Amino acid sequence: MMISDIDDFFQKGCGRCERFDTPDCATRFWTGGLAALRDICRAADLTETVKWGHPCYMHAGRNIVLIGAFRDDFRLSFFNAALMKDPDGVLERQGPNTQHPDMLRFTSNEGPAKKQDVIHAYLEEAKAYARAGVKPPKDDSALDLPDELVQALDDDPVLAEAFHALTRGRQKSYVINLNSAKKSETRVSRIRKFRDRIIDGRGANER
């Protein structure tokens, strides 16, 4: 079960896997670095909360950044990354399907302190967009739905209505997941398993 108390993340983990509150939790590897990121975000006058089991920092009613920890690194991920100018060229993409560079990735606990000035400047930039109500342009390019999903939506009006009601990001999460399967029968099987999740309004990777 995902955490709801911010301090639990830094002491026990996010609660999303069986390593929660064990010495093997990724947060235990990066205790100093995560604490430094937290201090920097707090000093930037951001509102600290918990979303999706992770520390989320907000300003002017908008999500600004999210802190996450993995086995090999820990990260500060920016929302609305399409707006970020990244003059220092430090932002990286989360993965091959991420459209814009959106994260600062650290592989040592000393990393945040070394980049403190850059982090502060980027947070101030993101805060300014939030205060002004500036949002990134919408990506109106059509998603390339796999044939199996098109057929399933044609055959199941309830599923079709639910899928088209999803945010673009959630729709894309299913397209990416299904397109990663090499065999048609695998895609069909995944669609069946995803049906309830789609109807509930969740993305492919949401619990």
Short mmCIF file of N, CA and C in Angstrom, two decimals, residues 60-164:
data_model
loop_
_atom_site.label_atom_id
_atom_site.label_comp_id
_atom_site.label_asym_id
_atom_site.label_seq_id
_atom_site.Cartn_x
_atom_site.Cartn_y
_atom_site.Cartn_z
N ALA A 60 1.38 27.46 -6.37
CA ALA A 60 0.25 28.10 -7.06
C ALA A 60 -0.75 27.06 -7.56
N GLY A 61 -0.94 26.00 -6.77
CA GLY A 61 -1.91 24.98 -7.11
C GLY A 61 -1.47 23.99 -8.17
N ARG A 62 -0.20 24.05 -8.59
CA ARG A 62 0.29 23.14 -9.62
C ARG A 62 1.43 22.29 -9.11
N ASN A 63 1.49 21.05 -9.60
CA ASN A 63 2.63 20.18 -9.30
C ASN A 63 3.88 20.75 -9.97
N ILE A 64 4.97 20.82 -9.21
CA ILE A 64 6.23 21.34 -9.75
C ILE A 64 7.24 20.22 -9.97
N VAL A 65 7.55 19.47 -8.90
CA VAL A 65 8.53 18.39 -9.02
C VAL A 65 8.11 17.21 -8.14
N LEU A 66 8.69 16.05 -8.48
CA LEU A 66 8.46 14.81 -7.73
C LEU A 66 9.82 14.19 -7.43
N ILE A 67 10.00 13.71 -6.21
CA ILE A 67 11.24 13.03 -5.83
C ILE A 67 11.03 11.52 -5.91
N GLY A 68 11.98 10.82 -6.50
CA GLY A 68 11.90 9.37 -6.60
C GLY A 68 13.25 8.72 -6.36
N ALA A 69 13.24 7.48 -5.92
CA ALA A 69 14.48 6.74 -5.65
C ALA A 69 14.44 5.38 -6.34
N PHE A 70 15.56 5.01 -6.93
CA PHE A 70 15.71 3.73 -7.60
C PHE A 70 17.00 3.07 -7.10
N ARG A 71 17.22 1.86 -7.53
CA ARG A 71 18.40 1.14 -7.06
C ARG A 71 19.70 1.83 -7.50
N ASP A 72 19.70 2.34 -8.73
CA ASP A 72 20.94 2.89 -9.29
C ASP A 72 21.03 4.41 -9.24
N ASP A 73 19.93 5.08 -8.90
CA ASP A 73 19.96 6.53 -8.87
C ASP A 73 18.74 7.05 -8.13
N PHE A 74 18.73 8.35 -7.88
CA PHE A 74 17.52 9.01 -7.38
C PHE A 74 17.31 10.26 -8.20
N ARG A 75 16.05 10.77 -8.23
CA ARG A 75 15.70 11.76 -9.24
C ARG A 75 14.80 12.86 -8.71
N LEU A 76 14.92 14.01 -9.36
CA LEU A 76 13.99 15.11 -9.18
C LEU A 76 13.35 15.32 -10.55
N SER A 77 12.06 15.00 -10.65
CA SER A 77 11.38 15.04 -11.95
C SER A 77 10.44 16.25 -12.02
N PHE A 78 10.54 16.99 -13.11
CA PHE A 78 9.74 18.19 -13.31
C PHE A 78 8.45 17.86 -14.06
N PHE A 79 7.33 18.39 -13.55
CA PHE A 79 6.09 18.36 -14.31
C PHE A 79 6.17 19.46 -15.38
N ASN A 80 5.36 19.36 -16.42
CA ASN A 80 5.34 20.36 -17.49
C ASN A 80 6.74 20.63 -18.03
N ALA A 81 7.45 19.53 -18.27
CA ALA A 81 8.85 19.63 -18.68
C ALA A 81 9.02 20.33 -20.04
N ALA A 82 7.97 20.32 -20.87
CA ALA A 82 8.06 20.96 -22.18
C ALA A 82 8.33 22.46 -22.06
N LEU A 83 8.02 23.04 -20.92
CA LEU A 83 8.24 24.47 -20.72
C LEU A 83 9.68 24.80 -20.30
N MET A 84 10.37 23.83 -19.72
CA MET A 84 11.67 24.10 -19.13
C MET A 84 12.73 24.39 -20.20
N LYS A 85 13.48 25.48 -20.00
CA LYS A 85 14.48 25.89 -20.98
C LYS A 85 15.78 25.09 -20.85
N ASP A 86 16.12 24.64 -19.66
CA ASP A 86 17.30 23.82 -19.40
C ASP A 86 18.58 24.44 -19.96
N PRO A 87 18.93 25.68 -19.55
CA PRO A 87 20.13 26.34 -20.08
C PRO A 87 21.43 25.61 -19.72
N ASP A 88 21.42 24.84 -18.62
CA ASP A 88 22.64 24.12 -18.21
C ASP A 88 22.73 22.73 -18.83
N GLY A 89 21.69 22.33 -19.56
CA GLY A 89 21.72 21.03 -20.23
C GLY A 89 21.81 19.85 -19.28
N VAL A 90 21.15 19.95 -18.13
CA VAL A 90 21.27 18.90 -17.11
C VAL A 90 20.07 17.96 -17.06
N LEU A 91 18.97 18.33 -17.71
CA LEU A 91 17.77 17.49 -17.66
C LEU A 91 17.92 16.29 -18.59
N GLU A 92 17.43 15.14 -18.12
CA GLU A 92 17.48 13.90 -18.90
C GLU A 92 16.06 13.36 -19.09
N ARG A 93 15.90 12.52 -20.10
CA ARG A 93 14.62 11.85 -20.31
C ARG A 93 14.52 10.64 -19.38
N GLN A 94 13.31 10.40 -18.87
CA GLN A 94 13.10 9.24 -18.00
C GLN A 94 13.30 7.93 -18.75
N GLY A 95 12.94 7.92 -20.03
CA GLY A 95 13.05 6.70 -20.83
C GLY A 95 12.88 7.03 -22.29
N PRO A 96 12.98 6.02 -23.18
CA PRO A 96 12.92 6.26 -24.62
C PRO A 96 11.58 6.82 -25.10
N ASN A 97 10.52 6.61 -24.31
CA ASN A 97 9.20 7.09 -24.71
C ASN A 97 8.83 8.42 -24.07
N THR A 98 9.76 9.00 -23.32
CA THR A 98 9.52 10.31 -22.72
C THR A 98 9.78 11.39 -23.76
N GLN A 99 8.80 12.27 -23.96
CA GLN A 99 8.90 13.24 -25.04
C GLN A 99 9.92 14.34 -24.76
N HIS A 100 9.98 14.80 -23.51
CA HIS A 100 10.87 15.91 -23.17
C HIS A 100 11.79 15.53 -22.01
N PRO A 101 13.03 16.04 -22.00
CA PRO A 101 13.89 15.84 -20.83
C PRO A 101 13.21 16.45 -19.60
N ASP A 102 13.08 15.66 -18.54
CA ASP A 102 12.26 16.13 -17.42
C ASP A 102 12.83 15.84 -16.05
N MET A 103 14.05 15.28 -15.97
CA MET A 103 14.54 14.90 -14.64
C MET A 103 16.00 15.27 -14.44
N LEU A 104 16.32 15.56 -13.20
CA LEU A 104 17.70 15.65 -12.74
C LEU A 104 18.01 14.33 -12.06
N ARG A 105 19.00 13.62 -12.56
CA ARG A 105 19.33 12.29 -12.04
C ARG A 105 20.63 12.35 -11.27
N PHE A 106 20.65 11.69 -10.10
CA PHE A 106 21.82 11.72 -9.23
C PHE A 106 22.28 10.29 -8.94
N THR A 107 23.58 10.10 -8.95
CA THR A 107 24.14 8.79 -8.65
C THR A 107 25.08 8.83 -7.44
N SER A 108 25.05 9.94 -6.72
CA SER A 108 25.79 10.03 -5.46
C SER A 108 24.99 10.91 -4.51
N ASN A 109 25.12 10.66 -3.24
CA ASN A 109 24.40 11.44 -2.24
C ASN A 109 24.86 12.90 -2.21
N GLU A 110 26.03 13.17 -2.76
CA GLU A 110 26.54 14.53 -2.77
C GLU A 110 26.03 15.33 -3.97
N GLY A 111 25.36 14.65 -4.90
CA GLY A 111 24.91 15.28 -6.14
C GLY A 111 24.04 16.51 -5.96
N PRO A 112 22.98 16.45 -5.15
CA PRO A 112 22.11 17.63 -5.00
C PRO A 112 22.85 18.85 -4.47
N ALA A 113 23.75 18.66 -3.53
CA ALA A 113 24.49 19.81 -2.98
C ALA A 113 25.35 20.46 -4.06
N LYS A 114 25.94 19.65 -4.93
CA LYS A 114 26.79 20.18 -5.99
C LYS A 114 25.98 20.96 -7.03
N LYS A 115 24.72 20.60 -7.19
CA LYS A 115 23.88 21.26 -8.20
C LYS A 115 22.82 22.15 -7.54
N GLN A 116 23.03 22.52 -6.32
CA GLN A 116 22.01 23.27 -5.57
C GLN A 116 21.58 24.55 -6.28
N ASP A 117 22.53 25.31 -6.80
CA ASP A 117 22.19 26.57 -7.46
C ASP A 117 21.37 26.32 -8.72
N VAL A 118 21.74 25.29 -9.48
CA VAL A 118 21.01 24.96 -10.70
C VAL A 118 19.59 24.51 -10.35
N ILE A 119 19.48 23.65 -9.36
CA ILE A 119 18.15 23.16 -8.95
C ILE A 119 17.27 24.33 -8.53
N HIS A 120 17.82 25.23 -7.74
CA HIS A 120 17.06 26.39 -7.27
C HIS A 120 16.58 27.24 -8.46
N ALA A 121 17.45 27.46 -9.42
CA ALA A 121 17.08 28.27 -10.58
C ALA A 121 15.97 27.60 -11.38
N TYR A 122 16.06 26.28 -11.54
CA TYR A 122 15.04 25.57 -12.31
C TYR A 122 13.71 25.55 -11.57
N LEU A 123 13.76 25.43 -10.25
CA LEU A 123 12.53 25.48 -9.47
C LEU A 123 11.87 26.85 -9.59
N GLU A 124 12.67 27.89 -9.56
CA GLU A 124 12.12 29.24 -9.70
C GLU A 124 11.49 29.44 -11.08
N GLU A 125 12.09 28.86 -12.10
CA GLU A 125 11.51 28.94 -13.45
C GLU A 125 10.15 28.23 -13.48
N ALA A 126 10.11 27.03 -12.92
CA ALA A 126 8.86 26.26 -12.91
C ALA A 126 7.78 26.96 -12.09
N LYS A 127 8.18 27.57 -10.97
CA LYS A 127 7.23 28.31 -10.14
C LYS A 127 6.64 29.50 -10.91
N ALA A 128 7.46 30.16 -11.68
CA ALA A 128 7.00 31.32 -12.44
C ALA A 128 5.93 30.91 -13.46
N TYR A 129 6.12 29.75 -14.10
CA TYR A 129 5.11 29.26 -15.03
C TYR A 129 3.81 28.97 -14.30
N ALA A 130 3.93 28.38 -13.12
CA ALA A 130 2.74 28.04 -12.34
C ALA A 130 1.97 29.29 -11.93
N ARG A 131 2.68 30.30 -11.45
CA ARG A 131 2.03 31.55 -11.03
C ARG A 131 1.33 32.23 -12.21
N ALA A 132 1.95 32.15 -13.38
CA ALA A 132 1.39 32.82 -14.56
C ALA A 132 0.33 31.98 -15.26
N GLY A 133 0.16 30.74 -14.80
CA GLY A 133 -0.82 29.87 -15.44
C GLY A 133 -0.40 29.38 -16.81
N VAL A 134 0.91 29.42 -17.08
CA VAL A 134 1.41 28.97 -18.38
C VAL A 134 1.46 27.45 -18.41
N LYS A 135 0.94 26.88 -19.48
CA LYS A 135 0.95 25.43 -19.65
C LYS A 135 1.62 25.07 -20.97
N PRO A 136 2.19 23.87 -21.05
CA PRO A 136 2.83 23.47 -22.31
C PRO A 136 1.78 23.28 -23.39
N PRO A 137 2.16 23.47 -24.66
CA PRO A 137 1.21 23.27 -25.75
C PRO A 137 0.75 21.82 -25.80
N LYS A 138 -0.51 21.63 -26.16
CA LYS A 138 -1.04 20.27 -26.25
C LYS A 138 -0.44 19.55 -27.45
N ASP A 139 -0.18 18.26 -27.25
CA ASP A 139 0.29 17.42 -28.35
C ASP A 139 -0.93 16.80 -29.00
N ASP A 140 -1.31 17.32 -30.16
CA ASP A 140 -2.53 16.86 -30.81
C ASP A 140 -2.29 15.76 -31.83
N SER A 141 -1.03 15.30 -31.92
CA SER A 141 -0.76 14.23 -32.88
C SER A 141 -1.51 12.97 -32.45
N ALA A 142 -2.07 12.29 -33.41
CA ALA A 142 -2.90 11.11 -33.12
C ALA A 142 -2.03 9.95 -32.64
N LEU A 143 -2.55 9.23 -31.65
CA LEU A 143 -1.86 8.04 -31.17
C LEU A 143 -2.06 6.91 -32.17
N ASP A 144 -1.02 6.16 -32.40
CA ASP A 144 -1.08 5.02 -33.32
C ASP A 144 -1.53 3.79 -32.54
N LEU A 145 -2.85 3.56 -32.47
CA LEU A 145 -3.38 2.45 -31.70
C LEU A 145 -3.12 1.13 -32.41
N PRO A 146 -2.66 0.12 -31.68
CA PRO A 146 -2.48 -1.20 -32.30
C PRO A 146 -3.82 -1.76 -32.77
N ASP A 147 -3.78 -2.57 -33.82
CA ASP A 147 -5.01 -3.10 -34.42
C ASP A 147 -5.86 -3.84 -33.40
N GLU A 148 -5.22 -4.55 -32.50
CA GLU A 148 -5.97 -5.33 -31.51
C GLU A 148 -6.77 -4.43 -30.58
N LEU A 149 -6.21 -3.27 -30.24
CA LEU A 149 -6.93 -2.34 -29.38
C LEU A 149 -8.09 -1.69 -30.14
N VAL A 150 -7.85 -1.33 -31.40
CA VAL A 150 -8.93 -0.78 -32.22
C VAL A 150 -10.10 -1.75 -32.30
N GLN A 151 -9.80 -3.02 -32.52
CA GLN A 151 -10.85 -4.04 -32.61
C GLN A 151 -11.58 -4.19 -31.28
N ALA A 152 -10.84 -4.19 -30.19
CA ALA A 152 -11.46 -4.34 -28.87
C ALA A 152 -12.38 -3.16 -28.57
N LEU A 153 -11.99 -1.96 -28.95
CA LEU A 153 -12.83 -0.78 -28.72
C LEU A 153 -14.07 -0.82 -29.59
N ASP A 154 -13.95 -1.34 -30.82
CA ASP A 154 -15.11 -1.47 -31.70
C ASP A 154 -16.10 -2.49 -31.16
N ASP A 155 -15.58 -3.54 -30.51
CA ASP A 155 -16.44 -4.62 -30.03
C ASP A 155 -17.03 -4.35 -28.65
N ASP A 156 -16.48 -3.41 -27.93
CA ASP A 156 -16.86 -3.19 -26.53
C ASP A 156 -17.12 -1.69 -26.30
N PRO A 157 -18.38 -1.23 -26.47
CA PRO A 157 -18.68 0.20 -26.33
C PRO A 157 -18.32 0.76 -24.96
N VAL A 158 -18.49 -0.03 -23.90
CA VAL A 158 -18.15 0.44 -22.55
C VAL A 158 -16.66 0.71 -22.45
N LEU A 159 -15.87 -0.22 -22.98
CA LEU A 159 -14.41 -0.05 -22.97
C LEU A 159 -14.02 1.15 -23.82
N ALA A 160 -14.65 1.31 -24.97
CA ALA A 160 -14.33 2.42 -25.86
C ALA A 160 -14.60 3.77 -25.20
N GLU A 161 -15.75 3.88 -24.54
CA GLU A 161 -16.09 5.13 -23.87
C GLU A 161 -15.08 5.45 -22.77
N ALA A 162 -14.71 4.42 -22.01
CA ALA A 162 -13.76 4.61 -20.91
C ALA A 162 -12.38 4.98 -21.44
N PHE A 163 -11.95 4.31 -22.51
CA PHE A 163 -10.62 4.58 -23.05
C PHE A 163 -10.52 6.01 -23.57
N HIS A 164 -11.55 6.46 -24.29
CA HIS A 164 -11.51 7.80 -24.86
C HIS A 164 -11.68 8.88 -23.80
#
